[in-house]
Coordinates of N, CA, C and O in Angstrom, one line a residue:
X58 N 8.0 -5.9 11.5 CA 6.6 -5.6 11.3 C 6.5 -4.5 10.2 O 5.8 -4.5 9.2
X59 N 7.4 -3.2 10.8 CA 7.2 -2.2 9.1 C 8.0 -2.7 8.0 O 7.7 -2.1 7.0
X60 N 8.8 -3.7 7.8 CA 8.9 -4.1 6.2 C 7.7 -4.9 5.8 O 7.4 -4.6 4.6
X61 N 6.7 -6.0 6.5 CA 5.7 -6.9 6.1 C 4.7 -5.9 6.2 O 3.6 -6.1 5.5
X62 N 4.7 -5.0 6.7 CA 3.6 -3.4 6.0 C 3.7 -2.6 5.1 O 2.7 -1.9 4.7
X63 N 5.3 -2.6 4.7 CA 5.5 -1.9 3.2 C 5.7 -3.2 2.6 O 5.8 -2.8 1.5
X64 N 5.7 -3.8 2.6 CA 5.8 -5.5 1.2 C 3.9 -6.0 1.1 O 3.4 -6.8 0.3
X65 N 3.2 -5.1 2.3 CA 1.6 -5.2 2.0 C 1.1 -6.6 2.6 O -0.1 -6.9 2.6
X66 N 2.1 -7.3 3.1 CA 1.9 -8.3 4.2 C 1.2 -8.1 5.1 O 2.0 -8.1 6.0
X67 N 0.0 -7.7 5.6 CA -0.5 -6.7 6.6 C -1.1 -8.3 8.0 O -1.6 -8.2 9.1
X68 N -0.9 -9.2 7.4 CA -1.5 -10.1 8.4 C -0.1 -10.1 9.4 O -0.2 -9.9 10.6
X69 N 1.2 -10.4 8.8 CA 2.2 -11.0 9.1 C 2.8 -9.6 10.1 O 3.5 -9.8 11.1
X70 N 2.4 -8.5 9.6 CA 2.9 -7.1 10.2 C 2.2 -6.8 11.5 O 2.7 -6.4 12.5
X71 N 1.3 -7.0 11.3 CA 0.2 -7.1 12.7 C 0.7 -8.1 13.4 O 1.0 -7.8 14.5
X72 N 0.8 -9.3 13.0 CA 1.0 -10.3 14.3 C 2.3 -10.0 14.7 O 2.5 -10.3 15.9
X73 N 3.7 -9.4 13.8 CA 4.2 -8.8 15.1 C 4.6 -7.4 15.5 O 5.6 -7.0 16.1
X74 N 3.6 -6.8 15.1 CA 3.6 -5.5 16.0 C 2.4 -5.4 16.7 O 1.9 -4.3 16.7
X75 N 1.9 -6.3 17.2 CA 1.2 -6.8 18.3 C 1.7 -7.5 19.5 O 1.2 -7.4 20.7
X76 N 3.0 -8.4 18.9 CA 3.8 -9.1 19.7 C 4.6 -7.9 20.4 O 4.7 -7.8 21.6
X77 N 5.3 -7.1 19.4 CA 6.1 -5.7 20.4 C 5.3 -5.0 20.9 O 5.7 -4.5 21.9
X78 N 3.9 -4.5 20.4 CA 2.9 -4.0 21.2 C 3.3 -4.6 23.3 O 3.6 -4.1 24.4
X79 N 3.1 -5.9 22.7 CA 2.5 -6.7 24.4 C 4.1 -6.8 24.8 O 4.1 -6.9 26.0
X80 N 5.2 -6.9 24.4 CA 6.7 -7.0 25.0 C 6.7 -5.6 25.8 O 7.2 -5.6 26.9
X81 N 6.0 -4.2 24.9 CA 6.6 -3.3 25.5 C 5.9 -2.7 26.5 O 6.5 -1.9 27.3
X82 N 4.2 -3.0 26.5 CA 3.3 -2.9 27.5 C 3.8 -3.6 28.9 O 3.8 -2.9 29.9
X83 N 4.5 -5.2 29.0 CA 5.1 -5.6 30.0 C 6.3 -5.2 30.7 O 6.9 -5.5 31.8
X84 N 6.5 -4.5 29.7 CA 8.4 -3.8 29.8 C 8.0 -2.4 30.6 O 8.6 -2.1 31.7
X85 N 7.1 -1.6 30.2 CA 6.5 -0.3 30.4 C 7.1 0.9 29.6 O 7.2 2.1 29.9
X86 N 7.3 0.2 28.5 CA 8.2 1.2 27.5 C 7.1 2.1 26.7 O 6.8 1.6 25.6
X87 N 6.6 3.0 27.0 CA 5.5 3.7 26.5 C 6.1 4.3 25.0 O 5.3 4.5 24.1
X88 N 7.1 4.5 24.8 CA 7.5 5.1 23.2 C 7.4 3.7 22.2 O 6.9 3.6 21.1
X89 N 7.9 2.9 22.8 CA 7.9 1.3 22.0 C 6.3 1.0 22.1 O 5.9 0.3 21.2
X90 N 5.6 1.4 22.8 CA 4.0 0.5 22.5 C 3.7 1.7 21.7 O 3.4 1.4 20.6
X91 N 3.8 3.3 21.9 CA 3.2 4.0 21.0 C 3.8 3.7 19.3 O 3.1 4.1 18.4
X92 N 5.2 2.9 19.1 CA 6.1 2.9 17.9 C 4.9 2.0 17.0 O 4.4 2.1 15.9
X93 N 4.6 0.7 18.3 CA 3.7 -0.3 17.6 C 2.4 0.2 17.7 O 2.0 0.1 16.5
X94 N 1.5 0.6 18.3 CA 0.0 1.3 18.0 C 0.1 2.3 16.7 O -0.9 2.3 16.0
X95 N 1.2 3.1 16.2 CA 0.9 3.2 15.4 C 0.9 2.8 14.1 O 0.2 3.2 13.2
X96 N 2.1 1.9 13.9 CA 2.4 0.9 13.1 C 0.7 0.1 12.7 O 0.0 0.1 11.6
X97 N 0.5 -0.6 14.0 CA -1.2 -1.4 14.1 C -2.3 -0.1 13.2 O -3.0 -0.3 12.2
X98 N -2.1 1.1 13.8 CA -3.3 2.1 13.0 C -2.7 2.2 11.7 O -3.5 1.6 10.9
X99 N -1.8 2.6 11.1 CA -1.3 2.2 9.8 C -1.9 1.1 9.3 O -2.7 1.3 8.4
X100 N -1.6 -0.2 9.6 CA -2.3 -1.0 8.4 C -4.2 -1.0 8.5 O -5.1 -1.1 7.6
X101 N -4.1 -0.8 9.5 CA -5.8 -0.7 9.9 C -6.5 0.2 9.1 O -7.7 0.1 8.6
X102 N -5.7 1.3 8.8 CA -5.9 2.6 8.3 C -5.9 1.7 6.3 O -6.8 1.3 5.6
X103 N -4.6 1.7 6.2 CA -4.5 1.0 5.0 C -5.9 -0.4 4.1 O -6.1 -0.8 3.0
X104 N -6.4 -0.7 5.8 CA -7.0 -1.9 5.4 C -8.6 -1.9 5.4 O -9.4 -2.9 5.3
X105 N -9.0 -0.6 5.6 CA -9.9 0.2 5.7 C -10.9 -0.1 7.4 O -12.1 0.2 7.7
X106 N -10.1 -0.7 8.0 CA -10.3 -0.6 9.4 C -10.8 0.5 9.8 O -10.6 0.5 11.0
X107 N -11.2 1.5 9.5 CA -11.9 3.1 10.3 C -11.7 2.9 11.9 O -10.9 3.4 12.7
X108 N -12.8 2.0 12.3 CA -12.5 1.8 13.7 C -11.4 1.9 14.2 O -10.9 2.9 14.7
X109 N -11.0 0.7 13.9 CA -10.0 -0.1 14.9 C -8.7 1.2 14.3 O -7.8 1.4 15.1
X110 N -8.6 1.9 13.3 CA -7.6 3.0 13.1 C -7.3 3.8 14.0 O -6.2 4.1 14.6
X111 N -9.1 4.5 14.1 CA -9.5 5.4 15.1 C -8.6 5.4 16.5 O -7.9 6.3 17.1
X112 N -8.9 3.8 16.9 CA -9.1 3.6 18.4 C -7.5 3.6 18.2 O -7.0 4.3 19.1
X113 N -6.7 3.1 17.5 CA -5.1 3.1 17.7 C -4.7 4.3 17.9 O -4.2 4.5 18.9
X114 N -4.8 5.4 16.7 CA -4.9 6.7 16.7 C -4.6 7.4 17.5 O -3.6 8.1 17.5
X115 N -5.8 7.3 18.7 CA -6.3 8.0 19.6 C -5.4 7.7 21.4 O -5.2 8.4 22.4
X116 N -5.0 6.2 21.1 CA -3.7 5.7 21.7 C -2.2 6.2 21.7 O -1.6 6.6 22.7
X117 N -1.8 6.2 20.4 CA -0.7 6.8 19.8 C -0.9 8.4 20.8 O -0.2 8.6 21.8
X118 N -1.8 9.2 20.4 CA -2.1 10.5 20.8 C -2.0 11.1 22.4 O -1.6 12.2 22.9
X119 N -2.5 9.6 23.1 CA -2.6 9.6 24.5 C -1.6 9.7 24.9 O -1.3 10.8 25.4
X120 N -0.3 8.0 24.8 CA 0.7 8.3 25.3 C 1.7 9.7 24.7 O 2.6 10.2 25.4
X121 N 1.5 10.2 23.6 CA 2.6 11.8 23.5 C 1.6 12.8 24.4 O 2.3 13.7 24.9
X122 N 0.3 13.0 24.7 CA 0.3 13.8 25.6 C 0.4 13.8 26.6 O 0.5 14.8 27.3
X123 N 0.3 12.2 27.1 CA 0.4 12.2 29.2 C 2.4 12.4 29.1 O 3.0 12.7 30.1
X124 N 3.0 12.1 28.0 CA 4.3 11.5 28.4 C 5.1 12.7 27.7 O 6.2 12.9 28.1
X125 N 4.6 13.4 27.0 CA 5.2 14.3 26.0 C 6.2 13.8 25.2 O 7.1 14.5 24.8
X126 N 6.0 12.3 25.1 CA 7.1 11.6 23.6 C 6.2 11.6 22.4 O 5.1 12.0 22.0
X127 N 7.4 10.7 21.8 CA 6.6 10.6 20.2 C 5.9 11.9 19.7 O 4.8 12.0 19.3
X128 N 6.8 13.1 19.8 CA 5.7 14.5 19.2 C 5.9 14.6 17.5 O 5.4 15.5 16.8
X129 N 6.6 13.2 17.1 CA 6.3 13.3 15.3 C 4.9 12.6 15.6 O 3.8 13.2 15.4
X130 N 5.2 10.9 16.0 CA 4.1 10.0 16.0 C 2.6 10.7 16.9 O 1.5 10.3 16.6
X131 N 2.7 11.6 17.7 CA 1.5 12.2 18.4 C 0.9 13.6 17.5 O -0.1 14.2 17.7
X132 N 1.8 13.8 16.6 CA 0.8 15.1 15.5 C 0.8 14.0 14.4 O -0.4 14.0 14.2
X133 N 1.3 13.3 13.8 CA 0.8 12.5 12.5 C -0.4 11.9 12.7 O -1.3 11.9 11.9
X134 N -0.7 11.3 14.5 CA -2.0 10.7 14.6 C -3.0 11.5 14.9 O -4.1 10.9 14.8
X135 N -2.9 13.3 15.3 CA -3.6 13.6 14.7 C -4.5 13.8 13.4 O -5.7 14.1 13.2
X136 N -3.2 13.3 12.5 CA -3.5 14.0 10.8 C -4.7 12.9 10.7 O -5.9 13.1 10.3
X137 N -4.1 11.6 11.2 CA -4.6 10.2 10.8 C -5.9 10.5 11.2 O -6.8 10.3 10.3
X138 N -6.3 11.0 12.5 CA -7.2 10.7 12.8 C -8.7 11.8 11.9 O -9.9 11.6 11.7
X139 N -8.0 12.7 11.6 CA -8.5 14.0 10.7 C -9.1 12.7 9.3 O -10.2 12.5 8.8
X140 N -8.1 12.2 9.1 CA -8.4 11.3 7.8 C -9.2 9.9 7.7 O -9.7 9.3 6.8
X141 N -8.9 9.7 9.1 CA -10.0 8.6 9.4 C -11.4 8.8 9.7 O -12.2 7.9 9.5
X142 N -11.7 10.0 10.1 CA -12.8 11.1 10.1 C -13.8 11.3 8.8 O -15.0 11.5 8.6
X143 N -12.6 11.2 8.0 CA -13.3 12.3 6.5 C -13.7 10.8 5.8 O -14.7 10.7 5.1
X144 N -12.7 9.7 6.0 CA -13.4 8.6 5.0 C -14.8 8.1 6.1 O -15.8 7.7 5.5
X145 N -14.9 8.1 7.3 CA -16.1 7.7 7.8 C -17.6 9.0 8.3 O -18.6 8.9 9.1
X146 N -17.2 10.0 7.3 CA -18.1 10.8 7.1 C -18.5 12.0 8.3 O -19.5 12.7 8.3
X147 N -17.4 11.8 9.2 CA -17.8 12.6 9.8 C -16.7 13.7 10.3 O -15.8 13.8 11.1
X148 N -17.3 14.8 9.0 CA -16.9 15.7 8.5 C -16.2 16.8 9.4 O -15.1 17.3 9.2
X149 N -17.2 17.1 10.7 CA -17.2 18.1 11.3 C -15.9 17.4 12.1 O -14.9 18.0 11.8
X150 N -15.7 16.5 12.7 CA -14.3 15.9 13.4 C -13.5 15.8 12.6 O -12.5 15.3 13.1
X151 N -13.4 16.0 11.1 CA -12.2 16.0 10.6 C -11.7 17.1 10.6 O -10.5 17.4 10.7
X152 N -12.9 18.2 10.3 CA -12.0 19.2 10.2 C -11.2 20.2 10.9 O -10.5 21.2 10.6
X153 N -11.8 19.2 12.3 CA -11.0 19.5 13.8 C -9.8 19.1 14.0 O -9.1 19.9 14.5
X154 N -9.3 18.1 13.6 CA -8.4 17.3 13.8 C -7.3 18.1 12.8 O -6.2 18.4 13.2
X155 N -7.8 18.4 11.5 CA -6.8 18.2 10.2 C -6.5 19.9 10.7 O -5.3 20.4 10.7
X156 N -7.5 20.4 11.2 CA -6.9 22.1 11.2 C -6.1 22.0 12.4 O -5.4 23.0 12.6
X157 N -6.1 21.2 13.3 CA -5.0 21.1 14.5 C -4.1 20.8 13.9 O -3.3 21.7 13.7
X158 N -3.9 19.3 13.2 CA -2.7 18.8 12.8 C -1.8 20.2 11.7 O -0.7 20.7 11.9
X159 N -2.8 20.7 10.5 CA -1.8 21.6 9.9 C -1.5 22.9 10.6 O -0.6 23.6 10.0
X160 N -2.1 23.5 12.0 CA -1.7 24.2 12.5 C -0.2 23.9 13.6 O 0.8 24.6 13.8
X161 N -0.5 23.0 14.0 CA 0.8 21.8 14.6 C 2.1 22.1 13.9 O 3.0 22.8 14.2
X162 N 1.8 21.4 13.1 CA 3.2 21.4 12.1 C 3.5 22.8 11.9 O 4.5 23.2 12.4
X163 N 2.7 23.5 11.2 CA 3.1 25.1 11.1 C 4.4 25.3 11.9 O 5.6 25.3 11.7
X164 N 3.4 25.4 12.9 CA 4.2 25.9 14.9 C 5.7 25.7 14.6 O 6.6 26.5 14.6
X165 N 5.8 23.9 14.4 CA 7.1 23.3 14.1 C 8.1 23.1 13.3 O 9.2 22.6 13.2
X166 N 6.9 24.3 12.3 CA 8.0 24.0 10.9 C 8.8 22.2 10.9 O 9.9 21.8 11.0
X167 N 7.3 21.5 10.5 CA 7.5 20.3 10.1 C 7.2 20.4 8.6 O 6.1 20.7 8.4
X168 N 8.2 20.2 7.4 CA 8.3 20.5 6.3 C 7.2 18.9 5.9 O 6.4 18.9 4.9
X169 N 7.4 18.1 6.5 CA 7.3 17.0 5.9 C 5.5 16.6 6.0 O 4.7 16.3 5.1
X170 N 5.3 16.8 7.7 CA 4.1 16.6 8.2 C 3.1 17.7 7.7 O 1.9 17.2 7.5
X171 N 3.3 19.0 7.3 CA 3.0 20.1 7.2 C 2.7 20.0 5.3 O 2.3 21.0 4.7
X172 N 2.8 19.0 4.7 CA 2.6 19.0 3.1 C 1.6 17.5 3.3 O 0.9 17.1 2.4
X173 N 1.6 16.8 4.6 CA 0.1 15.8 4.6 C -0.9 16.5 5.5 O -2.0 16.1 5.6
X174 N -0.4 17.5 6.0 CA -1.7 17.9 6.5 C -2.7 18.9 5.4 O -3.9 18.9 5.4
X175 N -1.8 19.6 4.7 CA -2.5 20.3 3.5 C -3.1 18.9 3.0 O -4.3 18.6 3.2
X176 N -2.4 18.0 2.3 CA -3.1 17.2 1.5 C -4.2 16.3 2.3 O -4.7 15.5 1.7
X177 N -4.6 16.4 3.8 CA -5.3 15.8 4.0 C -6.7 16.7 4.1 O -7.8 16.3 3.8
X178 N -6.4 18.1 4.5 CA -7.5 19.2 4.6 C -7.9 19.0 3.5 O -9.1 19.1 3.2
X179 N -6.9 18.6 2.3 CA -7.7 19.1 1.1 C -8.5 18.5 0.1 O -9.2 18.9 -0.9
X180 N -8.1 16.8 0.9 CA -9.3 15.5 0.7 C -9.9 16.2 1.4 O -10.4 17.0 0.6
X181 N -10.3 16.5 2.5 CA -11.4 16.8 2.9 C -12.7 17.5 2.2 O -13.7 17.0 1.6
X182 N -12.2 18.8 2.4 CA -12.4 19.5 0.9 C -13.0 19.4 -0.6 O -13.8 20.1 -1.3
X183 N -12.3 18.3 -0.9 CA -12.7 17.8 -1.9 C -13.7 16.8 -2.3 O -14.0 16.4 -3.4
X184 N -14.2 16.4 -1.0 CA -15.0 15.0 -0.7 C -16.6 16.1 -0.2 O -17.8 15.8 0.0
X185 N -15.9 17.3 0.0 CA -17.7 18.3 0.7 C -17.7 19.2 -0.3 O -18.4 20.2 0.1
X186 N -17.1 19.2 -1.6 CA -17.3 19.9 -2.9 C -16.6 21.2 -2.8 O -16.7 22.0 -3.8
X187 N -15.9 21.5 -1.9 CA -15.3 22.6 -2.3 C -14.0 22.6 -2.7 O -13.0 22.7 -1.9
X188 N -14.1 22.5 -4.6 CA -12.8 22.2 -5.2 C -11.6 23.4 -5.4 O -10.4 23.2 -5.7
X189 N -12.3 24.6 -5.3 CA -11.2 25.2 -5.3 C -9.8 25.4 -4.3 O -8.7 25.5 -4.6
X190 N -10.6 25.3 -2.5 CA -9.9 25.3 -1.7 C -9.0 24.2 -2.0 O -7.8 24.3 -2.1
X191 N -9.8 22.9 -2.1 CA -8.4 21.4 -2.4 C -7.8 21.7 -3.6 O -6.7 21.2 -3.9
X192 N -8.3 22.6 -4.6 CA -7.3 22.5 -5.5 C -5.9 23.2 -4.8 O -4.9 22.6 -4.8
X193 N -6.0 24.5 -4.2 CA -5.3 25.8 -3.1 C -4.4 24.6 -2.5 O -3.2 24.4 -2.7
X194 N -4.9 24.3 -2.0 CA -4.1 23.3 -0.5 C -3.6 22.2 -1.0 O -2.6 21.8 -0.4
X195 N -4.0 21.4 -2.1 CA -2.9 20.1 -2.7 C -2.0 21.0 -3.3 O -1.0 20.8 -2.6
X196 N -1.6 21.9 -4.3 CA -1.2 22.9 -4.7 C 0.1 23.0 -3.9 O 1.3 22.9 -4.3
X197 N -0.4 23.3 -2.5 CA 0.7 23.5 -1.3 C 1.3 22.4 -1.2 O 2.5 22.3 -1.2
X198 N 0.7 21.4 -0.9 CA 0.9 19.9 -0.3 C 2.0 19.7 -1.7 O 3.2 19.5 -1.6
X199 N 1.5 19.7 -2.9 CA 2.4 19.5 -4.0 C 3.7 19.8 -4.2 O 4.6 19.2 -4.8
X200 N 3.7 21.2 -3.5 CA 5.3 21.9 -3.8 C 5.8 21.7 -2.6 O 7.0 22.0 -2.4
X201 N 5.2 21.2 -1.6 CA 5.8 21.2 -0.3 C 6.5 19.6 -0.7 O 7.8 19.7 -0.8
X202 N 6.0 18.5 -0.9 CA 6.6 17.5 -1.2 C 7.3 17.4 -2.1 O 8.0 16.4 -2.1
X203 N 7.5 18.1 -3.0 CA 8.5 18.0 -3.9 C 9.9 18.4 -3.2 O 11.0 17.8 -3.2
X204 N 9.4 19.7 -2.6 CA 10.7 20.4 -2.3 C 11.2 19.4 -0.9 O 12.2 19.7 -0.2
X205 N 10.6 18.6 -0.6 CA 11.4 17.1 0.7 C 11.7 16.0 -0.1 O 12.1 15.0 0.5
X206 N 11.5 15.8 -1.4 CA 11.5 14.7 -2.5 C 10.7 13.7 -1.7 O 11.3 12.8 -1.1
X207 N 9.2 13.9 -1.6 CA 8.5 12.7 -1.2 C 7.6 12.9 -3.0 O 6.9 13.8 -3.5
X208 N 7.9 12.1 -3.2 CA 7.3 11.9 -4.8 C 6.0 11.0 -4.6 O 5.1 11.2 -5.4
X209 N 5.8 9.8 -3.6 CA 4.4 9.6 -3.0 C 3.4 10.6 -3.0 O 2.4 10.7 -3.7
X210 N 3.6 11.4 -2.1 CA 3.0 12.5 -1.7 C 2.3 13.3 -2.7 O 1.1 13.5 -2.9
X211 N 3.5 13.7 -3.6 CA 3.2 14.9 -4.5 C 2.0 14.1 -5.8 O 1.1 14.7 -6.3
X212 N 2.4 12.8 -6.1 CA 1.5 11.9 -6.7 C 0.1 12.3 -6.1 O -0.6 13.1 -6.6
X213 N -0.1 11.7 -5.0 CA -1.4 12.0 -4.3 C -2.1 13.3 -4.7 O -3.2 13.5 -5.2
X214 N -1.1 14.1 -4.3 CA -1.9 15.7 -3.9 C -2.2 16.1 -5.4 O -3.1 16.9 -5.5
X215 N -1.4 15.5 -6.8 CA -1.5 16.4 -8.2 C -2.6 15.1 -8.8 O -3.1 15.3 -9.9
X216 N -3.0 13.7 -8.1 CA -4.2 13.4 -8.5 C -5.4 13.9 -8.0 O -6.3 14.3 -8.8
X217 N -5.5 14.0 -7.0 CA -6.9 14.8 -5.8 C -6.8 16.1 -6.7 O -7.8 16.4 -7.5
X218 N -5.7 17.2 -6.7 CA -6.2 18.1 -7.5 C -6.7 17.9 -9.2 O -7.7 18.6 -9.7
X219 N -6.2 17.1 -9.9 CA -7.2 16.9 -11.1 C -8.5 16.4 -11.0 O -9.4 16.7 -11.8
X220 N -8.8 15.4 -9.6 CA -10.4 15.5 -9.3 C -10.8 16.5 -9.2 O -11.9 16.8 -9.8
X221 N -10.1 17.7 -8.5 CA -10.9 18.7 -8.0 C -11.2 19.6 -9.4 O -12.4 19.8 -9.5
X222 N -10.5 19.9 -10.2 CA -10.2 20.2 -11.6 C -11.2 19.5 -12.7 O -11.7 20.0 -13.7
X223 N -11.2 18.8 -12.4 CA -12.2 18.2 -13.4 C -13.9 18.2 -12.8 O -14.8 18.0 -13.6
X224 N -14.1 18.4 -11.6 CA -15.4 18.9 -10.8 C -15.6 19.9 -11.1 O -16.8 20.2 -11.2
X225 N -14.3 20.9 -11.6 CA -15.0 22.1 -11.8 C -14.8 22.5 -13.8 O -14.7 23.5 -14.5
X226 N -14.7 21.4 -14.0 CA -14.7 21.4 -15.5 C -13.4 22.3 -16.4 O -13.5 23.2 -17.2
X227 N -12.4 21.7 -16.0 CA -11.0 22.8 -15.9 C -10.1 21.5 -16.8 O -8.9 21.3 -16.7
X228 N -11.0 20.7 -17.6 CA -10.1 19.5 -17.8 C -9.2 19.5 -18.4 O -8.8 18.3 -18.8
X229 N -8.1 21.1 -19.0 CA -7.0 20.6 -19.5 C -5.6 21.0 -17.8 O -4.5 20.6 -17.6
X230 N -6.3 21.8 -17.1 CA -5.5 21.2 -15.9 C -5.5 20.0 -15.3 O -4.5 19.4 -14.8
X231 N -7.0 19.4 -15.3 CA -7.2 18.2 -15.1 C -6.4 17.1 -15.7 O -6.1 16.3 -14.8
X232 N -6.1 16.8 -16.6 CA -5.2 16.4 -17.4 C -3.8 16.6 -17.5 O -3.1 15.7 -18.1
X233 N -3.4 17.5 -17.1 CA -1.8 18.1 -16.2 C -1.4 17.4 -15.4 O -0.4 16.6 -15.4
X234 N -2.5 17.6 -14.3 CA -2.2 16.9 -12.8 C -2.1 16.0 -12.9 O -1.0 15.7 -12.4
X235 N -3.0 14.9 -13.7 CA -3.1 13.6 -13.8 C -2.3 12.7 -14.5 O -2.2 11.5 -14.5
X236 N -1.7 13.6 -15.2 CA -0.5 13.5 -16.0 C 0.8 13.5 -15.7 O 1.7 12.8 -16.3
X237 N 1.1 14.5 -14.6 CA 2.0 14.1 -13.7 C 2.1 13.4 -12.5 O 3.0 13.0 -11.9
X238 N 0.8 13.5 -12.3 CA 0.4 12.5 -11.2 C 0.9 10.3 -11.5 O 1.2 9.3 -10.9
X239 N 0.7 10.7 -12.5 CA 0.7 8.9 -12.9 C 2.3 9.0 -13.5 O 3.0 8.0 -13.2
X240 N 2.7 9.9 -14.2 CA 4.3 9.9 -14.2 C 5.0 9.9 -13.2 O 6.0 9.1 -13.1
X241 N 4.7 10.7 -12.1 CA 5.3 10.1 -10.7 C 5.2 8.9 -9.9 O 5.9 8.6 -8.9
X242 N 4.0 8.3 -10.5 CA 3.8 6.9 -9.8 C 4.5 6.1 -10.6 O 4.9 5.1 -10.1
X243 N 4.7 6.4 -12.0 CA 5.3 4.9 -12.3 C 6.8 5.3 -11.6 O 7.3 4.3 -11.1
X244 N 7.5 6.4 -11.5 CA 9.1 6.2 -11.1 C 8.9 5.8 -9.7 O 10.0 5.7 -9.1
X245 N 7.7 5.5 -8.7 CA 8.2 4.7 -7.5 C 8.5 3.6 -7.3 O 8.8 3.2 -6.2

C-alpha cells in the first residue's frame, strides 16, 4: 500500500491498506491498524479528502494515546491534523494542534518531526497574513531539514517563504527562495 502511495496510485493503496486496516482490526493488532489509518489519512490528506483525513487522523491519535504506541505516528497525526485544520479554514484548531505538535517534538528532540511542525505553523501563518512569522519559522523548518537531508521538506519551507517574501514585497529574497526552492525539486 505505501509503494502505490508513493508511485501516486492512491486507488490501488487504499484498497490495500484497507484490506490490512480490516486483517488487523480482526487480529486486534492496534499498532498494525494505527500503521494503516494512517497510511488511509495520508492519501486522503494528499487527495484533498479534509474529512475523511481528519477522521483517520484523529484514529491514528486515539490508538497512541489509549495504548501509548505509535508515539512517531501519534505526534505526526497531530501535525496532520494542525494541517488539515488550516486547509479547511479553521484556523483557531490549527493553531492548537500545530502548537502541540511543535511543542511535542521539541520535548523529544524529534529533529525530523520538529522541521514539519515549523513548516506547518508557518503555512499557517502564512495563509492568516502574517508573513514575517512564516518567513521566522520556514527559515527554521529550512535549516532543520537540511541538516536531516530531507530536501522535500526544505523545497516546501524555501517556496512558502518566497510567498511570504513576496507578500511583503521583498522580491529579490523572494526570488532566492524560489530559486532554490525549484533547484531542490528538480534533484528529487
Amino acid at each position: 500500500a505505501s509503494v502505490f502511495e508513493l508511485a501516486g496510485d492512491y486507488p490501488r493503496g487504499v484498497q490495500l491498506a484497507e484490506k490490512a486496516l480490516t486483517m488487523a482490526q480482526v487480529s486486534g493488532l492496534d499498532r498494525h491498524a494505527g500503521l494503516a489509518l494512517d497510511l488511509l489519512g495520508n492519501i486522503a490528506l494528499l487527495t484533498s479528502e479534509y474529512d475523511r483525513a481528519n477522521e483517520l487522523f484523529q484514529r491514528v491519535l486515539a490508538i497512541h494515546e489509549q495504548t501509548g504506541r505509535l508515539e512517531q505516528r501519534g505526534r505526526a497525526a497531530i501535525g496532520y491534523l494542525g494541517l488539515v485544520a488550516t486547509e479547511q479554514g479553521r484556523y483557531d484548531v490549527a493553531l492548537q494542534y500545530n502548537q502541540r505538535y511543535l511543542a511535542s517534538c521539541e520535548a523529544m528532540d524529534d529533529r525530523h518531526n520538529t522541521a514539519h511542525a515549523q513548516h506547518y505553523l508557518a503555512y499557517l501563518w502564512l495563509r492568516l497574513g502574517y508573513f514575517a512569522r512564516a518567513i521566522a519559522l520556514d527559515a527554521q523548518s529550512a535549516a532543520g531539514a537540511g541538516a536531516i537531508g530531507d530536501r522535500d521538506l526544505r523545497s516546501f519551507a524555501l517556496h512558502a517563504q518566497a510567498w511570504a517574501h513576496r507578500h511583503l514585497g521583498q522580491l529579490p529574497a523572494a526570488l532566492a527562495c524560489a530559486s532554490e526552492a525549484v533547484t531542490l525539486a528538480h534533484k528529487l
